[in-house]
C-alpha cells in the first residue's frame, strides 16, 4: 500500500499545478485580448473627429420638438385591468 503523501505527490500536486498554471495562462490571454480590442477602438476613434456640438445640432434637425404627442406606455397592471373589463 502506498502512503497518503505519495498519493498526494503523484495525483494531487500535478492537479493543483495544472489548475494554477492554467489560471495564470488564461488571465494572460484575456489581458492581451482586451488590450488589442482597446487598440482597435482607439484607432477607430482617432479616425473620426467627434464633436459633441455637431452631433447635438444633427439631432435637433432630425427631431421635431414642437409637435409631439404624449403616449402612455402599457404596464403589466394595465393588461390585467383590460382583461377584466373584457370579461365583464
PDB file of C-alpha atoms in Angstrom:
ATOM      1  CA  UNK A   1       0.000   0.000   0.000  1.00  0.00           C
ATOM      2  CA  UNK A   2       1.211   3.467  -0.845  1.00  0.00           C
ATOM      3  CA  UNK A   3       1.413   6.192   1.762  1.00  0.00           C
ATOM      4  CA  UNK A   4      -1.048   9.118   1.640  1.00  0.00           C
ATOM      5  CA  UNK A   5       1.782  11.601   0.991  1.00  0.00           C
ATOM      6  CA  UNK A   6       2.936   9.606  -2.018  1.00  0.00           C
ATOM      7  CA  UNK A   7      -0.628   9.639  -3.365  1.00  0.00           C
ATOM      8  CA  UNK A   8      -0.737  13.423  -2.999  1.00  0.00           C
ATOM      9  CA  UNK A   9       2.606  13.837  -4.773  1.00  0.00           C
ATOM     10  CA  UNK A  10       1.545  11.582  -7.663  1.00  0.00           C
ATOM     11  CA  UNK A  11      -2.036  12.843  -8.117  1.00  0.00           C
ATOM     12  CA  UNK A  12      -2.812  15.978  -6.105  1.00  0.00           C
ATOM     13  CA  UNK A  13       0.289  18.039  -6.806  1.00  0.00           C
ATOM     14  CA  UNK A  14       0.072  17.778 -10.614  1.00  0.00           C
ATOM     15  CA  UNK A  15      -3.629  18.643 -10.471  1.00  0.00           C
ATOM     16  CA  UNK A  16      -3.016  21.731  -8.338  1.00  0.00           C
ATOM     17  CA  UNK A  17      -0.144  22.796 -10.602  1.00  0.00           C
ATOM     18  CA  UNK A  18      -2.334  22.351 -13.685  1.00  0.00           C
ATOM     19  CA  UNK A  19      -5.137  24.463 -12.158  1.00  0.00           C
ATOM     20  CA  UNK A  20      -2.781  27.230 -11.016  1.00  0.00           C
ATOM     21  CA  UNK A  21      -0.807  27.459 -14.245  1.00  0.00           C
ATOM     22  CA  UNK A  22      -3.973  27.235 -16.333  1.00  0.00           C
ATOM     23  CA  UNK A  23      -5.475  30.123 -14.404  1.00  0.00           C
ATOM     24  CA  UNK A  24      -2.366  32.244 -14.925  1.00  0.00           C
ATOM     25  CA  UNK A  25      -2.237  31.375 -18.619  1.00  0.00           C
ATOM     26  CA  UNK A  26      -5.895  32.246 -19.176  1.00  0.00           C
ATOM     27  CA  UNK A  27      -5.535  35.547 -17.342  1.00  0.00           C
ATOM     28  CA  UNK A  28      -2.587  36.499 -19.577  1.00  0.00           C
ATOM     29  CA  UNK A  29      -4.572  35.600 -22.701  1.00  0.00           C
ATOM     30  CA  UNK A  30      -7.593  37.621 -21.618  1.00  0.00           C
ATOM     31  CA  UNK A  31      -5.496  40.698 -20.804  1.00  0.00           C
ATOM     32  CA  UNK A  32      -3.939  40.507 -24.256  1.00  0.00           C
ATOM     33  CA  UNK A  33      -7.370  40.209 -25.840  1.00  0.00           C
ATOM     34  CA  UNK A  34      -8.679  43.301 -24.061  1.00  0.00           C
ATOM     35  CA  UNK A  35      -5.580  45.330 -24.910  1.00  0.00           C
ATOM     36  CA  UNK A  36      -5.923  44.500 -28.608  1.00  0.00           C
ATOM     37  CA  UNK A  37      -9.652  45.403 -28.566  1.00  0.00           C
ATOM     38  CA  UNK A  38      -8.880  48.749 -26.894  1.00  0.00           C
ATOM     39  CA  UNK A  39      -6.231  49.474 -29.505  1.00  0.00           C
ATOM     40  CA  UNK A  40      -8.752  48.866 -32.302  1.00  0.00           C
ATOM     41  CA  UNK A  41     -11.300  51.149 -30.650  1.00  0.00           C
ATOM     42  CA  UNK A  42      -8.826  53.973 -30.138  1.00  0.00           C
ATOM     43  CA  UNK A  43      -7.712  53.725 -33.771  1.00  0.00           C
ATOM     44  CA  UNK A  44     -11.317  53.975 -34.965  1.00  0.00           C
ATOM     45  CA  UNK A  45     -11.999  56.897 -32.637  1.00  0.00           C
ATOM     46  CA  UNK A  46      -8.889  58.693 -33.843  1.00  0.00           C
ATOM     47  CA  UNK A  47     -10.018  58.367 -37.474  1.00  0.00           C
ATOM     48  CA  UNK A  48     -13.199  60.347 -36.970  1.00  0.00           C
ATOM     49  CA  UNK A  49     -13.140  63.632 -35.112  1.00  0.00           C
ATOM     50  CA  UNK A  50     -16.160  63.515 -32.872  1.00  0.00           C
ATOM     51  CA  UNK A  51     -17.671  66.843 -31.923  1.00  0.00           C
ATOM     52  CA  UNK A  52     -20.492  66.803 -29.404  1.00  0.00           C
ATOM     53  CA  UNK A  53     -21.881  70.154 -30.531  1.00  0.00           C
ATOM     54  CA  UNK A  54     -22.140  68.957 -34.137  1.00  0.00           C
ATOM     55  CA  UNK A  55     -23.964  65.812 -33.022  1.00  0.00           C
ATOM     56  CA  UNK A  56     -26.379  67.907 -30.967  1.00  0.00           C
ATOM     57  CA  UNK A  57     -27.162  70.075 -33.979  1.00  0.00           C
ATOM     58  CA  UNK A  58     -27.772  66.963 -36.120  1.00  0.00           C
ATOM     59  CA  UNK A  59     -30.209  65.589 -33.560  1.00  0.00           C
ATOM     60  CA  UNK A  60     -32.050  68.912 -33.284  1.00  0.00           C
ATOM     61  CA  UNK A  61     -32.538  68.925 -37.044  1.00  0.00           C
ATOM     62  CA  UNK A  62     -33.852  65.345 -37.058  1.00  0.00           C
ATOM     63  CA  UNK A  63     -36.296  65.810 -34.167  1.00  0.00           C
ATOM     64  CA  UNK A  64     -39.419  67.929 -34.263  1.00  0.00           C
ATOM     65  CA  UNK A  65     -39.607  69.233 -30.705  1.00  0.00           C
ATOM     66  CA  UNK A  66     -42.644  71.452 -31.301  1.00  0.00           C
ATOM     67  CA  UNK A  67     -45.052  68.707 -32.438  1.00  0.00           C
ATOM     68  CA  UNK A  68     -45.073  65.717 -30.148  1.00  0.00           C
ATOM     69  CA  UNK A  69     -47.653  63.500 -28.579  1.00  0.00           C
ATOM     70  CA  UNK A  70     -47.578  62.032 -25.090  1.00  0.00           C
ATOM     71  CA  UNK A  71     -48.193  58.281 -25.393  1.00  0.00           C
ATOM     72  CA  UNK A  72     -48.860  56.129 -22.351  1.00  0.00           C
ATOM     73  CA  UNK A  73     -46.763  53.012 -22.062  1.00  0.00           C
ATOM     74  CA  UNK A  74     -48.849  49.910 -21.259  1.00  0.00           C
ATOM     75  CA  UNK A  75     -47.933  48.470 -17.892  1.00  0.00           C
ATOM     76  CA  UNK A  76     -48.406  44.885 -16.711  1.00  0.00           C
ATOM     77  CA  UNK A  77     -51.020  46.048 -14.203  1.00  0.00           C
ATOM     78  CA  UNK A  78     -52.985  47.697 -17.051  1.00  0.00           C
ATOM     79  CA  UNK A  79     -53.136  44.444 -19.027  1.00  0.00           C
ATOM     80  CA  UNK A  80     -54.919  42.706 -16.162  1.00  0.00           C
ATOM     81  CA  UNK A  81     -57.495  45.506 -15.983  1.00  0.00           C
ATOM     82  CA  UNK A  82     -58.177  45.284 -19.729  1.00  0.00           C
ATOM     83  CA  UNK A  83     -58.792  41.544 -19.468  1.00  0.00           C
ATOM     84  CA  UNK A  84     -61.147  42.035 -16.517  1.00  0.00           C
ATOM     85  CA  UNK A  85     -63.101  44.732 -18.350  1.00  0.00           C
ATOM     86  CA  UNK A  86     -63.488  42.472 -21.383  1.00  0.00           C
ATOM     87  CA  UNK A  87     -64.853  39.590 -19.269  1.00  0.00           C
ATOM     88  CA  UNK A  88     -67.500  41.685 -17.501  1.00  0.00           C
TER      89      UNK A  88
END
